[in-house]
Tab-separated table of C-alpha atoms in Angstrom:
chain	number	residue	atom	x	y	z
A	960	UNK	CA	87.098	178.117	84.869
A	961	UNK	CA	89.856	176.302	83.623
A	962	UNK	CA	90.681	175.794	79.681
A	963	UNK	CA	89.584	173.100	78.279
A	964	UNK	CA	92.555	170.400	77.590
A	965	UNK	CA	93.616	169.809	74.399
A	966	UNK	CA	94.326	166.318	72.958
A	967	UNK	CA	96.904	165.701	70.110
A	968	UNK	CA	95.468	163.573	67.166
A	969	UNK	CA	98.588	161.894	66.695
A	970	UNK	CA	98.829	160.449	70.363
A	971	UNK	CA	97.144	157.189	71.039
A	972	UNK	CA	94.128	157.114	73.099
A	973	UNK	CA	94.784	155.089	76.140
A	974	UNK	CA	91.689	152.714	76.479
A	975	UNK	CA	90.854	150.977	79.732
A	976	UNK	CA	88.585	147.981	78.737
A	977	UNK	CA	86.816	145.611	81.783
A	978	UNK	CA	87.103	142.714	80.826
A	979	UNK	CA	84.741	141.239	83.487
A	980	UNK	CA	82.392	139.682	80.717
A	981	UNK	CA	85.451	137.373	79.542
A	982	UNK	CA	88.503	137.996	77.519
A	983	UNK	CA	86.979	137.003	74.242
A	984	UNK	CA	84.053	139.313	74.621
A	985	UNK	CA	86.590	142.005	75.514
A	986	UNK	CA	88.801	141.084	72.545
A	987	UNK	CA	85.656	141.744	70.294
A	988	UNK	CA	84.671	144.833	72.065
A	989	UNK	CA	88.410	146.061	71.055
A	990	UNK	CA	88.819	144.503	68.178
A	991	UNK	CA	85.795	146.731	66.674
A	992	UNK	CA	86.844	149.816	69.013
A	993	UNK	CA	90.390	149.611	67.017
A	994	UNK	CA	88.624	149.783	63.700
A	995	UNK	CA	86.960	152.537	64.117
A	996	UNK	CA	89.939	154.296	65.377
A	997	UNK	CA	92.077	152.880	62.640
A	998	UNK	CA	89.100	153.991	59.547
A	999	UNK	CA	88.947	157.608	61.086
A	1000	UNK	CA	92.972	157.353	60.823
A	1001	UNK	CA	93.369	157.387	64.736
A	1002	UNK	CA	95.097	154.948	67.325
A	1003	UNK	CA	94.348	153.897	70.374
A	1004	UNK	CA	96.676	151.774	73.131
A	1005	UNK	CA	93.985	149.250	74.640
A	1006	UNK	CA	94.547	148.374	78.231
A	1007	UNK	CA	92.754	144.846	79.271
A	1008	UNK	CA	92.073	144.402	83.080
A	1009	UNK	CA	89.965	142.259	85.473
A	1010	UNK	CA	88.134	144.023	87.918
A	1011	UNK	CA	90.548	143.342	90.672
A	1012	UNK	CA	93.435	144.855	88.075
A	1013	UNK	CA	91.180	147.610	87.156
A	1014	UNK	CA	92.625	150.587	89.557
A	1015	UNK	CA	96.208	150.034	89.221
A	1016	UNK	CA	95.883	149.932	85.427
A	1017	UNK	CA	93.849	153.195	84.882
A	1018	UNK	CA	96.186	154.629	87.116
A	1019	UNK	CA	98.521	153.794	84.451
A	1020	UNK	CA	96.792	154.401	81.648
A	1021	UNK	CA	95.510	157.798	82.712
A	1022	UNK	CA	99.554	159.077	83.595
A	1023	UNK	CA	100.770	157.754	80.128
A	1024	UNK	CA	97.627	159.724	78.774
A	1025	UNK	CA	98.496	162.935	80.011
A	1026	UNK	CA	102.322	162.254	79.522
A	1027	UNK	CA	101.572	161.853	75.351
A	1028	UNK	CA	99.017	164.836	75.465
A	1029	UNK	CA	95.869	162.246	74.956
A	1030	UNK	CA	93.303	161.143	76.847
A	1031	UNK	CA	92.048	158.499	78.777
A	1032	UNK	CA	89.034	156.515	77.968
A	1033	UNK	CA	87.119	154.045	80.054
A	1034	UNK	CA	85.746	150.792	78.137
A	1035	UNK	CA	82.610	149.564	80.593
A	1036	UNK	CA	79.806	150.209	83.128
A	1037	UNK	CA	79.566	152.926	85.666
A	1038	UNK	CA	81.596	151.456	88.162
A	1039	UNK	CA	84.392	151.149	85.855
A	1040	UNK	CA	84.097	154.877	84.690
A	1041	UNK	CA	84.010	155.738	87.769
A	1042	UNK	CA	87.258	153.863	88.858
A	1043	UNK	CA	89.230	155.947	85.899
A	1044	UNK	CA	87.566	158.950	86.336
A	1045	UNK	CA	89.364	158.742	89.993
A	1046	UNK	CA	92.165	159.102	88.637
A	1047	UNK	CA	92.046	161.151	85.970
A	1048	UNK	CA	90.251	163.827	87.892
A	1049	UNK	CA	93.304	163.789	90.293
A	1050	UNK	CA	95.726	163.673	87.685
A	1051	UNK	CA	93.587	166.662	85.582
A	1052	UNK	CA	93.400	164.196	82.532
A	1053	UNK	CA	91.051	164.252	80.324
A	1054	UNK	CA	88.520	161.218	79.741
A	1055	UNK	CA	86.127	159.963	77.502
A	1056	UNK	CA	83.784	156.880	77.930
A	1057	UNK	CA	82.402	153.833	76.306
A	1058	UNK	CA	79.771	152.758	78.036
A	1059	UNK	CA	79.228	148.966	78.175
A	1060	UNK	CA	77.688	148.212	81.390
A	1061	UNK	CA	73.799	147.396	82.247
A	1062	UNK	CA	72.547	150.477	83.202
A	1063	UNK	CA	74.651	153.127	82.036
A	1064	UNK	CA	73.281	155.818	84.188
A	1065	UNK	CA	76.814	158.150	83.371
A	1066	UNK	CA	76.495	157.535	79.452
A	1067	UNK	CA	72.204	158.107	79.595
A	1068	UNK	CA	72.496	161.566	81.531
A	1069	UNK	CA	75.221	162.834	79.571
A	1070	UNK	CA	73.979	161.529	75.899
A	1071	UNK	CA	77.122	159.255	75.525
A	1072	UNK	CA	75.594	156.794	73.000
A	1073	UNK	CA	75.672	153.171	74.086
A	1074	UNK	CA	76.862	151.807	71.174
A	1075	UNK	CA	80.361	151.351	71.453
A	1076	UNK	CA	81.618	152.278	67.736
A	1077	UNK	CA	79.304	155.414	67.848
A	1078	UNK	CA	80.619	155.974	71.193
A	1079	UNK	CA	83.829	156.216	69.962
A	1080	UNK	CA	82.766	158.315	66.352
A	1081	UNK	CA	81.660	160.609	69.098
A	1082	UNK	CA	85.430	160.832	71.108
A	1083	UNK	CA	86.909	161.687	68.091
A	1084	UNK	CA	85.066	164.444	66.964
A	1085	UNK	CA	84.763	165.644	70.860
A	1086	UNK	CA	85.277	169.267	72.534
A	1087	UNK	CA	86.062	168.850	76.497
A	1088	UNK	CA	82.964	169.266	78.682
A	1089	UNK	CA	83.305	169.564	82.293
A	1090	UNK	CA	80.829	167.142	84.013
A	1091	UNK	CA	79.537	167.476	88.176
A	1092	UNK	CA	81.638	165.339	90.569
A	1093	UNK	CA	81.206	164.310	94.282
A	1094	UNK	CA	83.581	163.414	96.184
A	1095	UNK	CA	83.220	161.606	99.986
A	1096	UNK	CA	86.354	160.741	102.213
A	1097	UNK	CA	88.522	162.187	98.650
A	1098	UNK	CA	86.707	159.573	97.072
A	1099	UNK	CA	85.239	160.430	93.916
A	1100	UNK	CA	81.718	159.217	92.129
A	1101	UNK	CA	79.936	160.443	89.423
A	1102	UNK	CA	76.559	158.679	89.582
A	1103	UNK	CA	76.111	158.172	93.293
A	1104	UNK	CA	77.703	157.002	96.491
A	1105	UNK	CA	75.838	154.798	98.635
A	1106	UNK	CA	75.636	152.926	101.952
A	1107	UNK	CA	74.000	149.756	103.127
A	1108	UNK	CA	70.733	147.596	100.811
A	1109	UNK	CA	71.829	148.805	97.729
A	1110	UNK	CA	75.496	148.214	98.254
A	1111	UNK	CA	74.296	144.986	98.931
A	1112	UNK	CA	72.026	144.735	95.441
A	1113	UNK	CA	75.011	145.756	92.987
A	1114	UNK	CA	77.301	143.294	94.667
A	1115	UNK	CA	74.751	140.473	94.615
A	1116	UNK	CA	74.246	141.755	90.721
A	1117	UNK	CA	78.422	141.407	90.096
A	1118	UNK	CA	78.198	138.065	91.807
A	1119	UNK	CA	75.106	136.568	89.679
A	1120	UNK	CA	77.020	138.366	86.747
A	1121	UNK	CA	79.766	136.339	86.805
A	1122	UNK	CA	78.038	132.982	87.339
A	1123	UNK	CA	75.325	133.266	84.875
A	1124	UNK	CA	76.390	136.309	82.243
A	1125	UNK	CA	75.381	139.800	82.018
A	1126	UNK	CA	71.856	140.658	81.049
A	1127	UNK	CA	69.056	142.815	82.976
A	1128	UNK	CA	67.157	139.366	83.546
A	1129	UNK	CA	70.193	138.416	85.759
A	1130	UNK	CA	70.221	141.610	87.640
A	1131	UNK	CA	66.600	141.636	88.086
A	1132	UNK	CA	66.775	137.936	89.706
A	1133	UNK	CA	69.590	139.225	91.868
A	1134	UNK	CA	67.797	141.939	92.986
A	1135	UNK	CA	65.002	139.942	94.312
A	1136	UNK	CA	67.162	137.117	95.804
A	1137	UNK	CA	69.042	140.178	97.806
A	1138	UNK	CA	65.573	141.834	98.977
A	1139	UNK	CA	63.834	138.557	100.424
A	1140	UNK	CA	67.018	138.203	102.072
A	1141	UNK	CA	67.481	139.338	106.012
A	1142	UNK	CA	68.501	143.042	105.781
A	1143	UNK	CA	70.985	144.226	108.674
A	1144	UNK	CA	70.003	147.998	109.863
A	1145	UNK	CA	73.022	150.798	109.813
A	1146	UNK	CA	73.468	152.479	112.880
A	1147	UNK	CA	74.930	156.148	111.854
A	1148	UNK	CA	75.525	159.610	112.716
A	1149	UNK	CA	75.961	162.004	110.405
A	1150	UNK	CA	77.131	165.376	110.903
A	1151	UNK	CA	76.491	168.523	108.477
A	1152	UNK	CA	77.710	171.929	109.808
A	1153	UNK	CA	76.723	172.579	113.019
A	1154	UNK	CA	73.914	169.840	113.039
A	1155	UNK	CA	74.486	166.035	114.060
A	1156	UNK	CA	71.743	163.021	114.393
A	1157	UNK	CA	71.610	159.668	115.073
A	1158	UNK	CA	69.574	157.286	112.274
A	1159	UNK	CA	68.825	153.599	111.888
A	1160	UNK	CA	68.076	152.990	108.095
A	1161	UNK	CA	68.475	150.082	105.631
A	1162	UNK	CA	70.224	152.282	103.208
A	1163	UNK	CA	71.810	155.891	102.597
């Protein structure tokens, strides 16, 4: 197993914040994440992005985190984390979350508090732990990967998001708007080993 990386105190975290929820929500979000860093005598640089932004600026953010000897941190739901944690698992950065999303499946397994100033409380004072990856096509996820209806449901959710704000009332809506909806049937074939079959399914 590899050593776990070390992170110099003096170097400023590189935080990549989604600023999907509007800039003013995302000013507040690091706005407080800054004075937490600043009363525990810590700074971090804070990278703003909109979603379509959001790979090309983790990609910079994580190399100017392992250039200073910090780390990168992602600032929002899963699929944001898992959008940095692309490239910081190629790059062997490390990475720390703040999870601000609706579900926060990443932050709940893992015992990443939800709260973003105790999120961050809990960066500073972390040790590296190595967390289980997947990877399909040399694309990584950490939560799951995913084919067909529910595809469909979380981009439904993104879309109802940004019309009518973020809240699990909106995703639940969304949800049910996307089932009642005609559902088109994959056609794959999936091959493991030395085995191969044909399926028709809704989802994988």
């Amino acid at each position: 197993m590899s050593p776990s990386p070390t992170i110099d105190p003096a170097a400023a975290l590189q935080l990549v914040i989604n600023a999907a929820s509007g800039r003013s929500a995302a000013d507040a979000k690091g706005a407080l994440i800054d004075s937490v860093l600043q009363a525990a005598g810590r700074r971090g640089e804070l990278h703003f992005c909109q979603p379509a932004e959001l790979s090309a600026v983790a990609q910079q953010a994580t190399a100017k985190a392992l250039a200073t000897g910090t780390a990168v941190v992602a600032v929002g739901g899963d699929g944001t984390l898992n959008t940095v944690a692309q490239y910081a698992h190629a790059a062997g950065c490390p990475m720390g979350a703040v999870p601000q999303g609706t579900f926060n499946y990443f932050a709940r397994t893992h015992g990443i508090p939800t709260d973003p100033a105790e999120a961050v409380r809990g960066l500073l004072g972390w040790a590296a732990q190595p967390v289980q990856v997947a990877a399909i096509n040399q694309r990584l996820f950490l939560v799951n990967a995913s084919m067909g209806l529910y595809t469909d449901l979380l981009e439904d959710r993104e879309a109802y998001k940004a019309r009518f704000g973020r809240s699990r009332w909106v995703a639940f809506w969304s949800a049910c708007v996307t089932l009642l909806r005609a559902q088109r049937q994959l056609r794959l074939h999936i091959e493991q080993g030395i085995e191969a079959r044909d399926v028709r399914t809704l989802v994988l």
